[in-house]
Amino acid sequence: MNDHGVAHGFTSVDTQPRPSDWVHVSRGLPHAAVADGHRLPFGACQFDGAWADRVLQHVADPVRVLDELLRVVRPGCRVALADPDYDTQVLDIDDQELARKVLRFRAEVALRNGSLAHRHAGLLAVRGLHDITVEARTLVVRDPSAADNVMGLRTWAHTAAARGCLDPIEADRFVAQFNDAVRTGRFTYAVTFFLTVGTLPKSLMASG
């Protein structure tokens, strides 16, 4: 989670230290915190804006994390949320029903909130934010190595089988069809990301 503001720099927040934190320090931006997004270690109205990049899909309570994010941002400032919405996934293999089973596992089981992104605007609206904009961008992957190295897509079926969500025979068939799609040059996977931005009311009174 990246909380923008803090004078003329920014503060990055994550649940564990990352190499990029050292980059921030080396560039004279020594603001990095290891913290739980459900309980941010900052006072109210401390930041001039905030950006949560692929955060809400993973957390136990996305509403609480969002409320914490809004709490630490000053009234009248902007908040941005970015996540993929795994309800928008498509994959070209022969057995489309099997593809949907595996993609549904990713959206509903493998991720805590895999299909929340299209609801971000509503979450901001009911909290009084205005000037809300939503930009949808579809990631289309034709390079199977990118799908393997970044997303591990080829492994999703066997992960589903290991968790009792898919028959192992179906998992084997998924991988075989995945490999066939790669071999024949037809491999295509896509998922849509939503970038949602809103402005806190100037009269907003932070709670907590």
Tab-separated table of C-alpha atoms in Angstrom:
chain	number	residue	atom	x	y	z
A	1	MET	CA	0.000	0.000	0.000
A	2	ASN	CA	1.506	3.310	-1.006
A	3	ASP	CA	0.314	6.373	0.901
A	4	HIS	CA	1.223	9.495	-1.017
A	5	GLY	CA	1.622	12.792	0.774
A	6	VAL	CA	4.061	13.338	3.631
A	7	ALA	CA	5.616	16.680	2.754
A	8	HIS	CA	7.064	16.423	-0.779
A	9	GLY	CA	7.755	12.703	-0.677
A	10	PHE	CA	5.718	9.636	-0.029
A	11	THR	CA	5.395	6.800	2.435
A	12	SER	CA	5.168	3.199	1.327
A	13	VAL	CA	3.455	0.687	3.581
A	14	ASP	CA	3.664	-3.083	3.322
A	15	THR	CA	3.295	-6.054	5.640
A	16	GLN	CA	6.971	-6.921	5.205
A	17	PRO	CA	10.110	-5.068	4.080
A	18	ARG	CA	10.743	-5.010	0.350
A	19	PRO	CA	13.906	-4.264	-1.681
A	20	SER	CA	12.150	-1.191	-3.080
A	21	ASP	CA	12.167	0.306	0.411
A	22	TRP	CA	15.964	0.520	0.184
A	23	VAL	CA	15.582	2.232	-3.184
A	24	HIS	CA	13.355	4.833	-1.570
A	25	VAL	CA	15.984	5.503	1.079
A	26	SER	CA	18.793	5.742	-1.476
A	27	ARG	CA	16.797	8.340	-3.401
A	28	GLY	CA	16.280	10.480	-0.347
A	29	LEU	CA	12.741	9.230	0.311
A	30	PRO	CA	13.208	7.455	3.652
A	31	HIS	CA	9.504	6.967	4.361
A	32	ALA	CA	8.723	3.258	4.514
A	33	ALA	CA	6.684	1.438	7.144
A	34	VAL	CA	5.995	-2.211	7.874
A	35	ALA	CA	2.414	-2.311	9.089
A	36	ASP	CA	-0.988	-3.971	8.845
A	37	GLY	CA	-3.340	-2.062	6.584
A	38	HIS	CA	-6.194	-2.854	8.972
A	39	ARG	CA	-4.434	-0.710	11.606
A	40	LEU	CA	-2.277	1.933	9.980
A	41	PRO	CA	0.269	3.480	12.382
A	42	PHE	CA	-0.537	7.050	11.400
A	43	GLY	CA	-2.639	9.813	12.828
A	44	ALA	CA	-5.820	11.041	11.179
A	45	CYS	CA	-5.581	13.420	8.214
A	46	GLN	CA	-1.817	12.997	7.872
A	47	PHE	CA	-1.455	12.471	4.112
A	48	ASP	CA	-2.226	14.519	1.018
A	49	GLY	CA	-3.439	11.483	-0.884
A	50	ALA	CA	-3.236	7.697	-1.007
A	51	TRP	CA	-2.794	4.893	-3.499
A	52	ALA	CA	-3.599	1.241	-2.784
A	53	ASP	CA	-2.112	-0.848	-5.587
A	54	ARG	CA	-3.335	-4.480	-5.722
A	55	VAL	CA	-4.050	-4.420	-1.998
A	56	LEU	CA	-7.768	-4.910	-1.365
A	57	GLN	CA	-7.881	-8.210	-3.284
A	58	HIS	CA	-5.606	-9.782	-0.639
A	59	VAL	CA	-6.675	-8.427	2.756
A	60	ALA	CA	-8.949	-10.108	5.295
A	61	ASP	CA	-11.291	-7.114	5.640
A	62	PRO	CA	-11.121	-4.771	2.623
A	63	VAL	CA	-13.746	-2.413	4.029
A	64	ARG	CA	-11.712	-1.850	7.178
A	65	VAL	CA	-8.528	-1.328	5.179
A	66	LEU	CA	-10.306	1.226	3.002
A	67	ASP	CA	-11.667	3.025	6.049
A	68	GLU	CA	-8.143	3.161	7.503
A	69	LEU	CA	-6.840	4.566	4.237
A	70	LEU	CA	-9.500	7.273	4.235
A	71	ARG	CA	-8.866	8.049	7.906
A	72	VAL	CA	-5.249	9.041	7.336
A	73	VAL	CA	-5.934	11.196	4.241
A	74	ARG	CA	-6.763	14.879	4.597
A	75	PRO	CA	-10.232	16.147	3.602
A	76	GLY	CA	-10.346	17.359	0.016
A	77	CYS	CA	-7.553	15.031	-1.111
A	78	ARG	CA	-7.608	12.110	-3.525
A	79	VAL	CA	-7.557	8.357	-2.971
A	80	ALA	CA	-6.835	5.803	-5.697
A	81	LEU	CA	-7.517	2.060	-5.681
A	82	ALA	CA	-6.159	-0.342	-8.299
A	83	ASP	CA	-6.910	-4.054	-8.542
A	84	PRO	CA	-7.694	-6.684	-11.149
A	85	ASP	CA	-11.223	-8.060	-11.104
A	86	TYR	CA	-10.929	-11.793	-11.600
A	87	ASP	CA	-14.594	-12.085	-12.555
A	88	THR	CA	-13.461	-10.677	-15.908
A	89	GLN	CA	-10.980	-13.465	-16.702
A	90	VAL	CA	-11.009	-15.382	-19.969
A	91	LEU	CA	-8.707	-18.174	-21.175
A	92	ASP	CA	-8.651	-19.853	-24.576
A	93	ILE	CA	-8.428	-23.629	-24.170
A	94	ASP	CA	-10.629	-26.271	-25.789
A	95	ASP	CA	-12.783	-26.997	-22.729
A	96	GLN	CA	-14.274	-23.643	-21.824
A	97	GLU	CA	-16.299	-25.063	-18.932
A	98	LEU	CA	-13.093	-26.402	-17.401
A	99	ALA	CA	-11.409	-23.054	-17.988
A	100	ARG	CA	-14.269	-21.334	-16.145
A	101	LYS	CA	-13.927	-23.744	-13.202
A	102	VAL	CA	-10.240	-22.981	-12.804
A	103	LEU	CA	-10.665	-19.237	-13.288
A	104	ARG	CA	-13.546	-19.248	-10.801
A	105	PHE	CA	-11.277	-20.940	-8.273
A	106	ARG	CA	-8.794	-18.127	-8.743
A	107	ALA	CA	-11.473	-15.471	-8.276
A	108	GLU	CA	-13.377	-16.968	-5.363
A	109	VAL	CA	-11.003	-19.237	-3.439
A	110	ALA	CA	-7.355	-18.501	-4.174
A	111	LEU	CA	-7.859	-14.780	-3.518
A	112	ARG	CA	-9.784	-13.329	-0.601
A	113	ASN	CA	-11.475	-10.613	-2.648
A	114	GLY	CA	-10.721	-11.505	-6.236
A	115	SER	CA	-13.871	-9.972	-7.704
A	116	LEU	CA	-14.112	-6.784	-5.629
A	117	ALA	CA	-12.470	-4.284	-7.974
A	118	HIS	CA	-15.617	-3.403	-9.939
A	119	ARG	CA	-17.215	-2.395	-6.628
A	120	HIS	CA	-14.514	0.060	-5.559
A	121	ALA	CA	-16.424	3.057	-6.898
A	122	GLY	CA	-19.466	2.108	-4.857
A	123	LEU	CA	-17.386	1.695	-1.716
A	124	LEU	CA	-15.995	5.198	-2.175
A	125	ALA	CA	-19.400	6.681	-2.986
A	126	VAL	CA	-21.121	5.385	0.155
A	127	ARG	CA	-18.300	6.924	2.181
A	128	GLY	CA	-19.040	10.354	0.806
A	129	LEU	CA	-16.248	10.680	-1.737
A	130	HIS	CA	-17.011	12.618	-4.914
A	131	ASP	CA	-15.487	13.218	-8.365
A	132	ILE	CA	-15.162	9.447	-8.603
A	133	THR	CA	-13.658	8.132	-11.814
A	134	VAL	CA	-13.181	4.538	-12.953
A	135	GLU	CA	-10.728	3.486	-15.626
A	136	ALA	CA	-10.784	-0.107	-16.839
A	137	ARG	CA	-7.765	-1.565	-18.592
A	138	THR	CA	-7.641	-5.133	-19.852
A	139	LEU	CA	-4.391	-7.038	-19.572
A	140	VAL	CA	-4.088	-9.440	-22.498
A	141	VAL	CA	-1.376	-12.090	-22.175
A	142	ARG	CA	-0.283	-14.009	-25.284
A	143	ASP	CA	3.162	-14.936	-23.986
A	144	PRO	CA	2.749	-18.092	-21.862
A	145	SER	CA	6.071	-17.504	-20.102
A	146	ALA	CA	4.658	-14.258	-18.712
A	147	ALA	CA	1.600	-16.124	-17.456
A	148	ASP	CA	3.821	-18.716	-15.787
A	149	ASN	CA	6.468	-16.411	-14.372
A	150	VAL	CA	4.192	-13.653	-13.133
A	151	MET	CA	0.890	-15.347	-12.406
A	152	GLY	CA	1.614	-19.058	-12.264
A	153	LEU	CA	-1.537	-19.630	-14.311
A	154	ARG	CA	-0.514	-23.088	-15.476
A	155	THR	CA	-0.435	-24.260	-11.827
A	156	TRP	CA	-3.873	-22.987	-10.831
A	157	ALA	CA	-5.709	-26.214	-11.705
A	158	HIS	CA	-3.476	-28.437	-9.596
A	159	THR	CA	-3.670	-25.915	-6.755
A	160	ALA	CA	-7.458	-26.152	-6.994
A	161	ALA	CA	-7.249	-29.942	-6.961
A	162	ALA	CA	-4.953	-29.912	-3.924
A	163	ARG	CA	-7.539	-27.818	-2.081
A	164	GLY	CA	-10.398	-30.120	-3.020
A	165	CYS	CA	-11.978	-27.719	-5.500
A	166	LEU	CA	-11.259	-29.673	-8.681
A	167	ASP	CA	-10.891	-33.326	-9.646
A	168	PRO	CA	-7.193	-34.209	-10.185
A	169	ILE	CA	-8.077	-35.707	-13.578
A	170	GLU	CA	-9.587	-32.381	-14.590
A	171	ALA	CA	-6.444	-30.621	-13.371
A	172	ASP	CA	-4.317	-32.845	-15.600
A	173	ARG	CA	-6.641	-32.171	-18.531
A	174	PHE	CA	-6.430	-28.427	-17.919
A	175	VAL	CA	-2.627	-28.506	-18.066
A	176	ALA	CA	-2.688	-30.654	-21.211
A	177	GLN	CA	-5.073	-28.236	-22.933
A	178	PHE	CA	-3.048	-25.258	-21.674
A	179	ASN	CA	0.082	-26.790	-23.198
A	180	ASP	CA	-1.761	-27.487	-26.439
A	181	ALA	CA	-2.897	-23.861	-26.642
A	182	VAL	CA	0.699	-22.764	-26.194
A	183	ARG	CA	1.978	-25.257	-28.805
A	184	THR	CA	-0.538	-24.164	-31.428
A	185	GLY	CA	-0.037	-20.435	-30.794
A	186	ARG	CA	-3.620	-19.843	-29.672
A	187	PHE	CA	-2.843	-19.141	-26.006
A	188	THR	CA	-4.728	-16.069	-24.797
A	189	TYR	CA	-5.505	-15.008	-21.230
A	190	ALA	CA	-7.063	-11.704	-20.215
A	191	VAL	CA	-8.195	-9.962	-17.049
A	192	THR	CA	-9.416	-6.407	-16.507
A	193	PHE	CA	-7.904	-4.012	-13.978
A	194	PHE	CA	-9.935	-1.195	-12.452
A	195	LEU	CA	-8.333	2.089	-11.390
A	196	THR	CA	-10.790	3.959	-9.197
A	197	VAL	CA	-10.122	7.446	-7.864
A	198	GLY	CA	-12.212	9.672	-5.610
A	199	THR	CA	-11.948	12.885	-3.603
A	200	LEU	CA	-12.688	13.111	0.102
A	201	PRO	CA	-15.177	15.844	1.071
A	202	LYS	CA	-13.491	18.915	2.504
A	203	SER	CA	-15.893	18.758	5.440
A	204	LEU	CA	-15.101	15.109	6.208
A	205	MET	CA	-14.453	14.533	9.864
A	206	ALA	CA	-12.024	11.640	10.280
A	207	SER	CA	-12.990	8.995	12.813
A	208	GLY	CA	-10.681	7.080	15.104
